[in-house]
mmCIF file of C-alpha atoms in Angstrom:
data_model
loop_
_atom_site.group_PDB
_atom_site.id
_atom_site.type_symbol
_atom_site.label_atom_id
_atom_site.label_comp_id
_atom_site.label_asym_id
_atom_site.label_seq_id
_atom_site.Cartn_x
_atom_site.Cartn_y
_atom_site.Cartn_z
ATOM 1 C CA UNK A 243 -13.811 -54.173 -20.060
ATOM 2 C CA UNK A 244 -16.442 -53.554 -22.483
ATOM 3 C CA UNK A 245 -15.015 -54.925 -25.317
ATOM 4 C CA UNK A 246 -14.452 -58.258 -23.876
ATOM 5 C CA UNK A 247 -18.045 -58.734 -23.804
ATOM 6 C CA UNK A 248 -18.401 -60.444 -27.502
ATOM 7 C CA UNK A 249 -18.090 -63.824 -28.673
ATOM 8 C CA UNK A 250 -17.044 -64.206 -32.236
ATOM 9 C CA UNK A 251 -17.478 -67.593 -33.371
ATOM 10 C CA UNK A 252 -16.317 -68.399 -37.085
ATOM 11 C CA UNK A 253 -18.691 -70.859 -39.130
ATOM 12 C CA UNK A 254 -19.417 -72.190 -42.721
ATOM 13 C CA UNK A 255 -23.048 -72.399 -42.358
ATOM 14 C CA UNK A 256 -25.316 -71.285 -44.001
ATOM 15 C CA UNK A 257 -27.958 -69.084 -41.650
ATOM 16 C CA UNK A 258 -31.296 -71.308 -41.695
ATOM 17 C CA UNK A 259 -34.683 -71.260 -39.536
ATOM 18 C CA UNK A 260 -32.374 -74.554 -37.524
ATOM 19 C CA UNK A 261 -29.633 -73.146 -37.130
ATOM 20 C CA UNK A 262 -30.656 -69.687 -35.787
ATOM 21 C CA UNK A 263 -31.448 -71.498 -32.858
ATOM 22 C CA UNK A 264 -29.036 -73.941 -32.823
ATOM 23 C CA UNK A 265 -26.341 -71.530 -33.368
ATOM 24 C CA UNK A 266 -27.846 -69.505 -30.415
ATOM 25 C CA UNK A 267 -28.072 -66.042 -32.981
ATOM 26 C CA UNK A 268 -29.396 -62.901 -31.151
ATOM 27 C CA UNK A 269 -28.613 -64.628 -27.831
ATOM 28 C CA UNK A 270 -27.159 -62.020 -24.888
ATOM 29 C CA UNK A 271 -26.420 -62.151 -21.333
ATOM 30 C CA UNK A 272 -25.274 -59.518 -18.960
ATOM 31 C CA UNK A 273 -24.333 -56.950 -22.203
ATOM 32 C CA UNK A 274 -22.523 -60.042 -23.773
ATOM 33 C CA UNK A 275 -23.390 -60.784 -27.506
ATOM 34 C CA UNK A 276 -22.323 -63.247 -29.750
ATOM 35 C CA UNK A 277 -21.421 -62.197 -33.695
ATOM 36 C CA UNK A 278 -20.783 -65.020 -36.620
ATOM 37 C CA UNK A 279 -18.863 -64.587 -39.388
ATOM 38 C CA UNK A 280 -19.761 -66.973 -42.137
ATOM 39 C CA UNK A 281 -17.446 -67.704 -44.621
ATOM 40 C CA UNK A 282 -19.272 -70.300 -46.784
ATOM 41 C CA UNK A 283 -19.550 -67.776 -49.337
ATOM 42 C CA UNK A 284 -15.989 -67.868 -50.146
ATOM 43 C CA UNK A 285 -15.459 -71.232 -49.510
ATOM 44 C CA UNK A 286 -17.827 -72.356 -52.123
ATOM 45 C CA UNK A 287 -20.358 -69.344 -53.641
ATOM 46 C CA UNK A 288 -22.521 -72.107 -55.468
ATOM 47 C CA UNK A 289 -22.910 -74.000 -52.521
ATOM 48 C CA UNK A 290 -24.077 -71.043 -50.646
ATOM 49 C CA UNK A 291 -26.483 -69.811 -53.418
ATOM 50 C CA UNK A 292 -28.326 -73.431 -53.092
ATOM 51 C CA UNK A 293 -29.094 -73.000 -49.506
ATOM 52 C CA UNK A 294 -30.129 -69.404 -49.847
ATOM 53 C CA UNK A 295 -32.351 -69.344 -52.665
ATOM 54 C CA UNK A 296 -36.323 -69.210 -52.359
ATOM 55 C CA UNK A 297 -37.571 -72.252 -50.376
ATOM 56 C CA UNK A 298 -34.365 -73.029 -47.889
ATOM 57 C CA UNK A 299 -35.722 -70.664 -45.300
ATOM 58 C CA UNK A 300 -32.678 -68.529 -45.390
ATOM 59 C CA UNK A 301 -32.636 -65.508 -42.402
ATOM 60 C CA UNK A 302 -30.821 -62.759 -42.264
ATOM 61 C CA UNK A 303 -29.648 -61.374 -39.000
ATOM 62 C CA UNK A 304 -27.144 -58.515 -38.400
ATOM 63 C CA UNK A 305 -25.282 -60.845 -35.795
ATOM 64 C CA UNK A 306 -24.699 -63.430 -38.498
ATOM 65 C CA UNK A 307 -22.427 -61.741 -40.975
ATOM 66 C CA UNK A 308 -21.335 -63.345 -44.533
ATOM 67 C CA UNK A 309 -18.276 -62.712 -45.811
ATOM 68 C CA UNK A 310 -18.656 -62.526 -49.626
ATOM 69 C CA UNK A 311 -14.878 -61.673 -50.975
ATOM 70 C CA UNK A 312 -11.561 -61.274 -49.097
ATOM 71 C CA UNK A 313 -11.931 -57.539 -49.367
ATOM 72 C CA UNK A 314 -15.236 -58.017 -47.060
ATOM 73 C CA UNK A 315 -13.399 -60.305 -44.719
ATOM 74 C CA UNK A 316 -10.556 -57.974 -44.091
ATOM 75 C CA UNK A 317 -12.716 -54.996 -43.308
ATOM 76 C CA UNK A 318 -14.491 -57.275 -40.834
ATOM 77 C CA UNK A 319 -11.023 -58.315 -39.168
ATOM 78 C CA UNK A 320 -10.301 -54.907 -39.052
ATOM 79 C CA UNK A 321 -13.340 -54.159 -36.649
ATOM 80 C CA UNK A 322 -12.445 -57.051 -34.484
ATOM 81 C CA UNK A 323 -12.092 -55.274 -30.895
ATOM 82 C CA UNK A 324 -9.184 -55.089 -28.423
ATOM 83 C CA UNK A 325 -9.873 -58.481 -26.459
ATOM 84 C CA UNK A 326 -12.791 -60.810 -27.545
ATOM 85 C CA UNK A 327 -13.462 -64.179 -27.027
ATOM 86 C CA UNK A 328 -13.597 -66.667 -30.331
ATOM 87 C CA UNK A 329 -13.834 -69.811 -31.419
ATOM 88 C CA UNK A 330 -13.451 -71.303 -34.833
ATOM 89 C CA UNK A 331 -16.376 -73.645 -36.043
ATOM 90 C CA UNK A 332 -15.660 -73.695 -39.780
ATOM 91 C CA UNK A 333 -13.638 -76.767 -39.663
ATOM 92 C CA UNK A 334 -9.982 -77.329 -41.072
ATOM 93 C CA UNK A 335 -9.673 -75.948 -43.834
ATOM 94 C CA UNK A 336 -6.549 -73.301 -44.838
ATOM 95 C CA UNK A 337 -8.739 -69.964 -44.508
ATOM 96 C CA UNK A 338 -10.775 -70.865 -41.392
ATOM 97 C CA UNK A 339 -7.277 -71.712 -39.624
ATOM 98 C CA UNK A 340 -5.641 -68.612 -41.228
ATOM 99 C CA UNK A 341 -8.650 -66.518 -39.273
ATOM 100 C CA UNK A 342 -8.153 -68.722 -36.477
ATOM 101 C CA UNK A 343 -4.459 -67.303 -36.321
ATOM 102 C CA UNK A 344 -5.626 -63.625 -37.102
ATOM 103 C CA UNK A 345 -8.177 -64.117 -34.395
ATOM 104 C CA UNK A 346 -5.334 -64.739 -32.202
ATOM 105 C CA UNK A 347 -3.039 -62.467 -33.067
ATOM 106 C CA UNK A 348 -5.249 -59.581 -32.906
ATOM 107 C CA UNK A 349 -5.971 -60.328 -29.135
ATOM 108 C CA UNK A 350 -8.833 -62.964 -28.892
ATOM 109 C CA UNK A 351 -9.173 -65.777 -26.315
ATOM 110 C CA UNK A 352 -9.662 -69.105 -27.895
ATOM 111 C CA UNK A 353 -12.639 -71.075 -26.602
ATOM 112 C CA UNK A 354 -13.377 -74.802 -28.108
ATOM 113 C CA UNK A 355 -16.871 -76.474 -28.415
ATOM 114 C CA UNK A 356 -16.215 -80.418 -28.698
ATOM 115 C CA UNK A 357 -18.663 -81.462 -31.122
ATOM 116 C CA UNK A 358 -20.608 -84.999 -29.212
ATOM 117 C CA UNK A 359 -20.844 -87.877 -31.412
ATOM 118 C CA UNK A 360 -24.075 -90.174 -31.482
ATOM 119 C CA UNK A 361 -22.088 -93.046 -30.631
ATOM 120 C CA UNK A 362 -18.550 -94.103 -30.069
ATOM 121 C CA UNK A 363 -17.373 -95.786 -33.238
ATOM 122 C CA UNK A 364 -13.877 -97.106 -34.412
ATOM 123 C CA UNK A 365 -14.197 -96.892 -37.914
ATOM 124 C CA UNK A 366 -10.731 -97.790 -39.039
ATOM 125 C CA UNK A 367 -11.053 -101.835 -38.216
ATOM 126 C CA UNK A 368 -10.289 -104.834 -40.079
ATOM 127 C CA UNK A 369 -14.052 -106.055 -40.416
ATOM 128 C CA UNK A 370 -14.937 -102.414 -41.920
ATOM 129 C CA UNK A 371 -12.225 -102.288 -44.447
ATOM 130 C CA UNK A 372 -13.292 -105.730 -45.899
ATOM 131 C CA UNK A 373 -16.788 -104.681 -45.967
ATOM 132 C CA UNK A 374 -15.806 -101.024 -47.719
ATOM 133 C CA UNK A 375 -13.438 -102.653 -50.056
ATOM 134 C CA UNK A 376 -16.243 -105.272 -51.480
ATOM 135 C CA UNK A 377 -18.890 -102.562 -52.097
ATOM 136 C CA UNK A 378 -16.494 -100.674 -53.995
ATOM 137 C CA UNK A 379 -14.726 -101.053 -57.264
ATOM 138 C CA UNK A 380 -10.650 -100.573 -57.444
ATOM 139 C CA UNK A 381 -10.867 -97.207 -59.182
ATOM 140 C CA UNK A 382 -12.574 -95.324 -56.628
ATOM 141 C CA UNK A 383 -11.003 -96.904 -53.617
ATOM 142 C CA UNK A 384 -7.529 -95.863 -55.184
ATOM 143 C CA UNK A 385 -9.550 -92.128 -55.844
ATOM 144 C CA UNK A 386 -10.409 -92.121 -52.176
ATOM 145 C CA UNK A 387 -7.235 -93.154 -50.750
ATOM 146 C CA UNK A 388 -5.331 -90.423 -52.455
ATOM 147 C CA UNK A 389 -7.852 -87.910 -51.337
ATOM 148 C CA UNK A 390 -7.930 -89.314 -47.799
ATOM 149 C CA UNK A 391 -3.974 -88.839 -48.228
ATOM 150 C CA UNK A 392 -4.244 -85.402 -49.073
ATOM 151 C CA UNK A 393 -6.773 -84.298 -46.972
ATOM 152 C CA UNK A 394 -4.965 -85.957 -43.807
ATOM 153 C CA UNK A 395 -2.520 -83.967 -44.620
ATOM 154 C CA UNK A 396 -4.052 -80.570 -45.222
ATOM 155 C CA UNK A 397 -5.585 -81.006 -42.233
ATOM 156 C CA UNK A 398 -2.641 -81.194 -40.214
ATOM 157 C CA UNK A 399 -1.284 -78.067 -41.570
ATOM 158 C CA UNK A 400 -4.041 -76.254 -41.045
ATOM 159 C CA UNK A 401 -4.306 -77.714 -37.383
ATOM 160 C CA UNK A 402 -0.633 -76.522 -37.011
ATOM 161 C CA UNK A 403 -1.770 -72.967 -38.421
ATOM 162 C CA UNK A 404 -4.751 -72.770 -35.921
ATOM 163 C CA UNK A 405 -2.610 -74.301 -33.062
ATOM 164 C CA UNK A 406 -3.388 -71.512 -30.682
ATOM 165 C CA UNK A 407 -4.046 -71.700 -26.890
ATOM 166 C CA UNK A 408 -7.242 -72.456 -25.663
ATOM 167 C CA UNK A 409 -8.999 -70.949 -22.640
ATOM 168 C CA UNK A 410 -11.896 -72.639 -22.183
ATOM 169 C CA UNK A 411 -13.775 -76.033 -23.659
ATOM 170 C CA UNK A 412 -17.226 -76.514 -23.200
ATOM 171 C CA UNK A 413 -18.657 -80.301 -23.743
ATOM 172 C CA UNK A 414 -22.183 -81.300 -24.340
ATOM 173 C CA UNK A 415 -22.434 -84.994 -23.055
ATOM 174 C CA UNK A 416 -20.712 -87.195 -20.429
ATOM 175 C CA UNK A 417 -18.574 -89.787 -23.061
ATOM 176 C CA UNK A 418 -17.108 -86.469 -24.591
ATOM 177 C CA UNK A 419 -16.356 -84.870 -20.971
ATOM 178 C CA UNK A 420 -14.602 -88.013 -19.643
ATOM 179 C CA UNK A 421 -12.465 -88.068 -23.088
ATOM 180 C CA UNK A 422 -11.211 -84.533 -22.790
ATOM 181 C CA UNK A 423 -10.879 -84.139 -19.290
ATOM 182 C CA UNK A 424 -7.900 -86.576 -20.011
ATOM 183 C CA UNK A 425 -6.410 -84.810 -22.608
ATOM 184 C CA UNK A 426 -6.728 -81.282 -21.167
ATOM 185 C CA UNK A 427 -5.496 -81.436 -17.775
ATOM 186 C CA UNK A 428 -4.727 -77.923 -17.503
ATOM 187 C CA UNK A 429 -8.102 -76.435 -19.452
ATOM 188 C CA UNK A 430 -11.224 -75.453 -17.734
ATOM 189 C CA UNK A 431 -13.927 -78.014 -19.045
ATOM 190 C CA UNK A 432 -17.599 -76.853 -19.224
ATOM 191 C CA UNK A 433 -20.434 -78.719 -19.285
ATOM 192 C CA UNK A 434 -23.454 -77.404 -21.229
ATOM 193 C CA UNK A 435 -26.903 -78.684 -22.265
ATOM 194 C CA UNK A 436 -26.951 -80.608 -26.004
ATOM 195 C CA UNK A 437 -28.787 -78.898 -28.731
ATOM 196 C CA UNK A 438 -31.183 -82.110 -28.790
ATOM 197 C CA UNK A 439 -31.756 -81.755 -25.320
ATOM 198 C CA UNK A 440 -33.185 -77.898 -25.635
ATOM 199 C CA UNK A 441 -34.959 -79.492 -29.053
ATOM 200 C CA UNK A 442 -36.640 -81.773 -26.341
ATOM 201 C CA UNK A 443 -37.317 -79.098 -23.815
ATOM 202 C CA UNK A 444 -39.185 -76.588 -26.237
ATOM 203 C CA UNK A 445 -40.842 -79.575 -27.954
ATOM 204 C CA UNK A 446 -41.897 -80.615 -24.614
ATOM 205 C CA UNK A 447 -43.964 -78.004 -23.524
ATOM 206 C CA UNK A 448 -46.284 -77.902 -26.910
ATOM 207 C CA UNK A 449 -49.809 -79.841 -26.152
ATOM 208 C CA UNK A 450 -49.842 -83.467 -26.850
ATOM 209 C CA UNK A 451 -51.891 -85.144 -29.430
ATOM 210 C CA UNK A 452 -51.668 -88.718 -29.010
ATOM 211 C CA UNK A 453 -51.207 -89.886 -32.588
ATOM 212 C CA UNK A 454 -50.420 -93.146 -33.940
ATOM 213 C CA UNK A 455 -48.377 -91.512 -36.239
ATOM 214 C CA UNK A 456 -45.076 -92.864 -37.474
ATOM 215 C CA UNK A 457 -42.491 -90.455 -38.355
ATOM 216 C CA UNK A 458 -39.313 -90.929 -41.199
ATOM 217 C CA UNK A 459 -36.576 -88.671 -40.065
ATOM 218 C CA UNK A 460 -35.313 -87.447 -43.506
ATOM 219 C CA UNK A 461 -31.456 -86.671 -43.796
ATOM 220 C CA UNK A 462 -31.254 -85.516 -47.455
ATOM 221 C CA UNK A 463 -28.667 -87.771 -47.469
ATOM 222 C CA UNK A 464 -28.739 -87.896 -51.858
ATOM 223 C CA UNK A 465 -27.869 -84.027 -51.221
ATOM 224 C CA UNK A 466 -25.869 -83.836 -48.770
ATOM 225 C CA UNK A 467 -24.350 -80.115 -47.622
ATOM 226 C CA UNK A 468 -20.992 -82.155 -45.817
ATOM 227 C CA UNK A 469 -20.586 -84.460 -48.628
ATOM 228 C CA UNK A 470 -20.784 -81.569 -51.182
ATOM 229 C CA UNK A 471 -18.577 -79.808 -49.074
ATOM 230 C CA UNK A 472 -15.990 -82.447 -49.405
ATOM 231 C CA UNK A 473 -15.132 -82.008 -52.482
ATOM 232 C CA UNK A 474 -14.762 -85.693 -53.422
ATOM 233 C CA UNK A 475 -17.824 -86.457 -55.231
ATOM 234 C CA UNK A 476 -18.593 -89.510 -56.355
ATOM 235 C CA UNK A 477 -20.061 -89.137 -60.492
ATOM 236 C CA UNK A 478 -21.938 -92.314 -59.849
ATOM 237 C CA UNK A 479 -24.156 -91.234 -57.342
ATOM 238 C CA UNK A 480 -27.749 -90.942 -58.220
ATOM 239 C CA UNK A 481 -31.038 -89.961 -56.491
ATOM 240 C CA UNK A 482 -32.836 -92.797 -57.221
ATOM 241 C CA UNK A 483 -30.630 -95.257 -55.945
ATOM 242 C CA UNK A 484 -31.725 -93.942 -52.346
ATOM 243 C CA UNK A 485 -35.306 -92.661 -52.955
ATOM 244 C CA UNK A 486 -36.305 -95.489 -55.325
ATOM 245 C CA UNK A 487 -36.116 -98.541 -52.284
ATOM 246 C CA UNK A 488 -36.896 -96.052 -49.918
ATOM 247 C CA UNK A 489 -40.089 -95.281 -51.123
ATOM 248 C CA UNK A 490 -41.151 -98.661 -51.922
ATOM 249 C CA UNK A 491 -40.236 -99.013 -48.318
ATOM 250 C CA UNK A 492 -42.286 -96.304 -47.098
ATOM 251 C CA UNK A 493 -45.439 -97.768 -49.591
ATOM 252 C CA UNK A 494 -45.175 -101.055 -48.060
ATOM 253 C CA UNK A 495 -45.521 -99.691 -44.452
ATOM 254 C CA UNK A 496 -48.355 -97.535 -45.756
ATOM 255 C CA UNK A 497 -49.814 -99.869 -47.403
ATOM 256 C CA UNK A 498 -49.758 -103.040 -44.233
ATOM 257 C CA UNK A 499 -50.631 -100.359 -41.753
ATOM 258 C CA UNK A 500 -53.502 -98.116 -43.154
ATOM 259 C CA UNK A 501 -54.348 -97.189 -39.793
ATOM 260 C CA UNK A 502 -51.227 -95.511 -39.325
ATOM 261 C CA UNK A 503 -49.888 -91.878 -40.972
ATOM 262 C CA UNK A 504 -46.785 -91.958 -42.249
ATOM 263 C CA UNK A 505 -45.424 -88.262 -41.769
ATOM 264 C CA UNK A 506 -41.692 -87.380 -43.130
ATOM 265 C CA UNK A 507 -39.519 -84.756 -40.868
ATOM 266 C CA UNK A 508 -37.757 -83.030 -43.549
ATOM 267 C CA UNK A 509 -34.193 -81.998 -42.598
ATOM 268 C CA UNK A 510 -33.707 -78.569 -41.892
ATOM 269 C CA UNK A 511 -31.180 -78.117 -45.175
ATOM 270 C CA UNK A 512 -34.103 -79.489 -47.600
ATOM 271 C CA UNK A 513 -35.765 -76.876 -49.474
ATOM 272 C CA UNK A 514 -39.583 -76.354 -48.938
ATOM 273 C CA UNK A 515 -39.530 -76.783 -53.285
ATOM 274 C CA UNK A 516 -37.224 -79.944 -53.193
ATOM 275 C CA UNK A 517 -39.921 -82.769 -52.393
ATOM 276 C CA UNK A 518 -38.331 -85.937 -53.729
ATOM 277 C CA UNK A 519 -40.965 -88.598 -53.647
ATOM 278 C CA UNK A 520 -44.910 -88.244 -53.465
ATOM 279 C CA UNK A 521 -47.462 -90.149 -51.864
ATOM 280 C CA UNK A 522 -45.974 -88.496 -48.407
ATOM 281 C CA UNK A 523 -46.407 -85.559 -46.757
ATOM 282 C CA UNK A 524 -43.074 -83.819 -45.801
ATOM 283 C CA UNK A 525 -43.258 -81.092 -42.607
ATOM 284 C CA UNK A 526 -40.302 -78.794 -42.246
ATOM 285 C CA UNK A 527 -38.994 -77.572 -39.192
ATOM 286 C CA UNK A 528 -41.449 -79.509 -36.957
ATOM 287 C CA UNK A 529 -38.998 -82.783 -36.403
ATOM 288 C CA UNK A 530 -38.881 -82.495 -32.376
ATOM 289 C CA UNK A 531 -42.873 -82.305 -32.384
ATOM 290 C CA UNK A 532 -43.561 -84.816 -34.821
ATOM 291 C CA UNK A 533 -41.291 -87.453 -32.708
ATOM 292 C CA UNK A 534 -43.189 -86.393 -29.926
ATOM 293 C CA UNK A 535 -46.412 -87.085 -31.325
ATOM 294 C CA UNK A 536 -45.225 -90.508 -33.059
ATOM 295 C CA UNK A 537 -45.578 -93.817 -32.063
ATOM 296 C CA UNK A 538 -42.643 -94.972 -33.904
ATOM 297 C CA UNK A 539 -39.438 -93.489 -35.118
ATOM 298 C CA UNK A 540 -38.083 -94.769 -38.542
ATOM 299 C CA UNK A 541 -34.281 -93.202 -39.165
ATOM 300 C CA UNK A 542 -30.763 -93.881 -40.162
ATOM 301 C CA UNK A 543 -27.473 -92.231 -38.007
ATOM 302 C CA UNK A 544 -29.279 -89.124 -37.127
ATOM 303 C CA UNK A 545 -29.305 -86.718 -33.651
ATOM 304 C CA UNK A 546 -33.117 -86.949 -33.920
ATOM 305 C CA UNK A 547 -32.643 -90.364 -32.282
ATOM 306 C CA UNK A 548 -31.498 -88.793 -29.265
ATOM 307 C CA UNK A 549 -34.633 -86.411 -28.947
ATOM 308 C CA UNK A 550 -36.575 -89.950 -29.897
ATOM 309 C CA UNK A 551 -34.895 -91.557 -26.638
ATOM 310 C CA UNK A 552 -35.764 -88.157 -24.461
ATOM 311 C CA UNK A 553 -39.452 -88.888 -25.528
ATOM 312 C CA UNK A 554 -39.072 -92.901 -25.340
ATOM 313 C CA UNK A 555 -40.080 -93.571 -28.868
ATOM 314 C CA UNK A 556 -39.742 -96.804 -30.024
ATOM 315 C CA UNK A 557 -36.705 -96.600 -32.981
ATOM 316 C CA UNK A 558 -36.098 -98.768 -35.762
ATOM 317 C CA UNK A 559 -32.826 -97.665 -37.790
ATOM 318 C CA UNK A 560 -32.724 -98.385 -41.564
ATOM 319 C CA UNK A 561 -29.824 -98.250 -43.731
ATOM 320 C CA UNK A 562 -29.382 -99.454 -47.164
ATOM 321 C CA UNK A 563 -26.714 -100.539 -50.280
ATOM 322 C CA UNK A 564 -26.450 -96.800 -50.644
ATOM 323 C CA UNK A 565 -25.100 -95.699 -47.308
ATOM 324 C CA UNK A 566 -22.741 -98.640 -47.389
ATOM 325 C CA UNK A 567 -21.354 -97.539 -50.654
ATOM 326 C CA UNK A 568 -21.493 -93.739 -50.222
ATOM 327 C CA UNK A 569 -21.671 -92.998 -46.667
ATOM 328 C CA UNK A 570 -20.039 -95.845 -45.056
ATOM 329 C CA UNK A 571 -19.506 -93.734 -41.845
ATOM 330 C CA UNK A 572 -23.134 -93.299 -41.654
ATOM 331 C CA UNK A 573 -23.921 -96.805 -42.449
ATOM 332 C CA UNK A 574 -21.574 -98.105 -39.324
ATOM 333 C CA UNK A 575 -23.201 -95.516 -37.062
ATOM 334 C CA UNK A 576 -26.309 -96.455 -37.947
ATOM 335 C CA UNK A 577 -25.487 -100.155 -36.971
ATOM 336 C CA UNK A 578 -23.894 -99.485 -33.797
ATOM 337 C CA UNK A 579 -26.984 -97.133 -32.672
ATOM 338 C CA UNK A 580 -29.087 -99.892 -33.370
ATOM 339 C CA UNK A 581 -26.907 -101.799 -31.110
ATOM 340 C CA UNK A 582 -26.400 -99.104 -27.992
ATOM 341 C CA UNK A 583 -30.115 -98.730 -28.000
ATOM 342 C CA UNK A 584 -31.413 -102.629 -28.546
ATOM 343 C CA UNK A 585 -33.206 -101.211 -31.349
ATOM 344 C CA UNK A 586 -34.638 -102.977 -34.546
ATOM 345 C CA UNK A 587 -32.198 -102.435 -37.845
ATOM 346 C CA UNK A 588 -33.849 -102.989 -41.031
ATOM 347 C CA UNK A 589 -31.530 -103.117 -44.275
ATOM 348 C CA UNK A 590 -33.408 -102.037 -47.163
ATOM 349 C CA UNK A 591 -30.792 -103.303 -49.527
ATOM 350 C CA UNK A 592 -30.187 -102.253 -52.931
ATOM 351 C CA UNK A 593 -34.228 -102.941 -54.293
ATOM 352 C CA UNK A 594 -36.356 -103.288 -51.638
ATOM 353 C CA UNK A 595 -37.911 -106.629 -51.108
ATOM 354 C CA UNK A 596 -41.162 -107.024 -49.640
ATOM 355 C CA UNK A 597 -40.590 -109.453 -46.520
ATOM 356 C CA UNK A 598 -43.428 -109.833 -43.681
ATOM 357 C CA UNK A 599 -40.411 -110.099 -41.390
ATOM 358 C CA UNK A 600 -39.945 -106.189 -42.099
ATOM 359 C CA UNK A 601 -43.906 -105.856 -40.702
ATOM 360 C CA UNK A 602 -43.694 -108.033 -37.789
ATOM 361 C CA UNK A 603 -40.069 -105.571 -36.735
ATOM 362 C CA UNK A 604 -42.663 -102.669 -37.378
ATOM 363 C CA UNK A 605 -45.635 -104.013 -35.273
ATOM 364 C CA UNK A 606 -43.539 -105.277 -32.419
ATOM 365 C CA UNK A 607 -40.748 -102.388 -31.940
ATOM 366 C CA UNK A 608 -40.143 -101.615 -28.458
ATOM 367 C CA UNK A 609 -38.413 -99.778 -26.107
ATOM 368 C CA UNK A 610 -35.007 -101.407 -23.916
ATOM 369 C CA UNK A 611 -35.722 -98.986 -20.930
ATOM 370 C CA UNK A 612 -32.283 -99.903 -19.300
ATOM 371 C CA UNK A 613 -30.491 -99.073 -22.780
ATOM 372 C CA UNK A 614 -32.304 -96.035 -23.220
ATOM 373 C CA UNK A 615 -31.418 -94.667 -19.920
ATOM 374 C CA UNK A 616 -27.547 -95.657 -20.117
ATOM 375 C CA UNK A 617 -27.595 -93.683 -23.662
ATOM 376 C CA UNK A 618 -28.797 -90.751 -22.244
ATOM 377 C CA UNK A 619 -26.545 -90.794 -19.245
ATOM 378 C CA UNK A 620 -23.723 -91.109 -21.707
ATOM 379 C CA UNK A 621 -24.571 -89.082 -24.756
ATOM 380 C CA UNK A 622 -27.605 -86.761 -24.274
ATOM 381 C CA UNK A 623 -27.286 -85.020 -20.915
ATOM 382 C CA UNK A 624 -25.415 -84.654 -18.082
ATOM 383 C CA UNK A 625 -27.242 -85.696 -14.644
ATOM 384 C CA UNK A 626 -25.502 -83.226 -12.275
ATOM 385 C CA UNK A 627 -26.748 -80.392 -14.789
ATOM 386 C CA UNK A 628 -29.554 -78.418 -14.540
ATOM 387 C CA UNK A 629 -30.961 -77.754 -17.838
ATOM 388 C CA UNK A 630 -31.046 -74.283 -18.930
ATOM 389 C CA UNK A 631 -30.747 -72.142 -21.610
ATOM 390 C CA UNK A 632 -27.458 -73.443 -23.671
ATOM 391 C CA UNK A 633 -25.963 -70.324 -25.332
ATOM 392 C CA UNK A 634 -26.836 -68.262 -22.036
ATOM 393 C CA UNK A 635 -24.609 -70.790 -19.899
ATOM 394 C CA UNK A 636 -21.888 -70.240 -22.045
ATOM 395 C CA UNK A 637 -22.091 -66.879 -22.306
ATOM 396 C CA UNK A 638 -22.763 -66.821 -18.554
ATOM 397 C CA UNK A 639 -19.055 -69.019 -18.266
ATOM 398 C CA UNK A 640 -17.640 -66.351 -20.462
ATOM 399 C CA UNK A 641 -18.889 -63.420 -17.941
ATOM 400 C CA UNK A 642 -16.953 -65.812 -14.827
ATOM 401 C CA UNK A 643 -13.941 -66.341 -16.025
ATOM 402 C CA UNK A 644 -13.395 -63.010 -18.303
ATOM 403 C CA UNK A 645 -11.282 -61.400 -15.334
ATOM 404 C CA UNK A 646 -8.914 -64.544 -14.928
ATOM 405 C CA UNK A 647 -8.062 -64.780 -18.903
ATOM 406 C CA UNK A 648 -8.114 -61.373 -19.801
#
């Protein structure tokens, strides 16, 4: 049974300092270990090089194997043990689906991690279609429609290739659990702590500073990893279209609240050498601690807002014309998050216009404790689950179920 004690995870992510913790690299439990195969270098070598160059905080680890060629991939697949657990975390591409099928044929037993949503959102409504159509020109809408059509076909075919039996499902919040248990009635579903809950617990142990800081959560939207992987690039997208009005907004807040320091929590994929604006300090890999020490959090749609909810910090959500035009799904999510949490929403616009109402929102930002608690129960934390090490809990459940599955 020794060969069973391995979990192989297929991914398309680079191994950054943030992902090292989030992906549980190096975690073990009673002889169990996790091995990652990253096919990002094959999928898109340029993107891989962009996210592993100096300043990216890229990490090398023996348990995280980066696949640079099909020959390299073939050799790794030949090393597969007789029995093992696996999960495809690399998306719906053909390569990932084919590897998924190879894992299954080779004796692997599939487990699934159902990603949690920041908020439930029906993006395909008449109202949202109208807004999206009004914000985009006809050529772009036609191009996007064709791209979406072929993407759906590709995902459908990929899903058929990877349609192997799932043995265990792991979920990270109650909303997802309630949906999944209706869909998979014959599969064991296991509750585990969310990544954001773990980050909260870790930051909570650190010493308090009791500052009156304002923290802006950067999401590196102008250079989005997921957007670049999607291949449908909008050539009209400009760096300044986002950071221009955003900096004007932050400067406005800085001028009118000189007693408050504004810190920017850099996105975990932002390169340390990539500082998009001056006048503000970017802090890398310290988002949870910055939120803990803050008096107010400014953010777009981001899982970091869940850490703010757990620390009971006032949140003001931000959106702009840039999001409406190029990242409409994120724009809609931001609006729904503000409603769900009873939080203020500021629309920065195409060009930021100085408006006293913005200062009033900043000054009077408060917490809706009832909505925060409801959101926590639905989207962040299981009340009936003891908070413990997420990946050790996952491996513990594999140990518990291996005799029944193999």
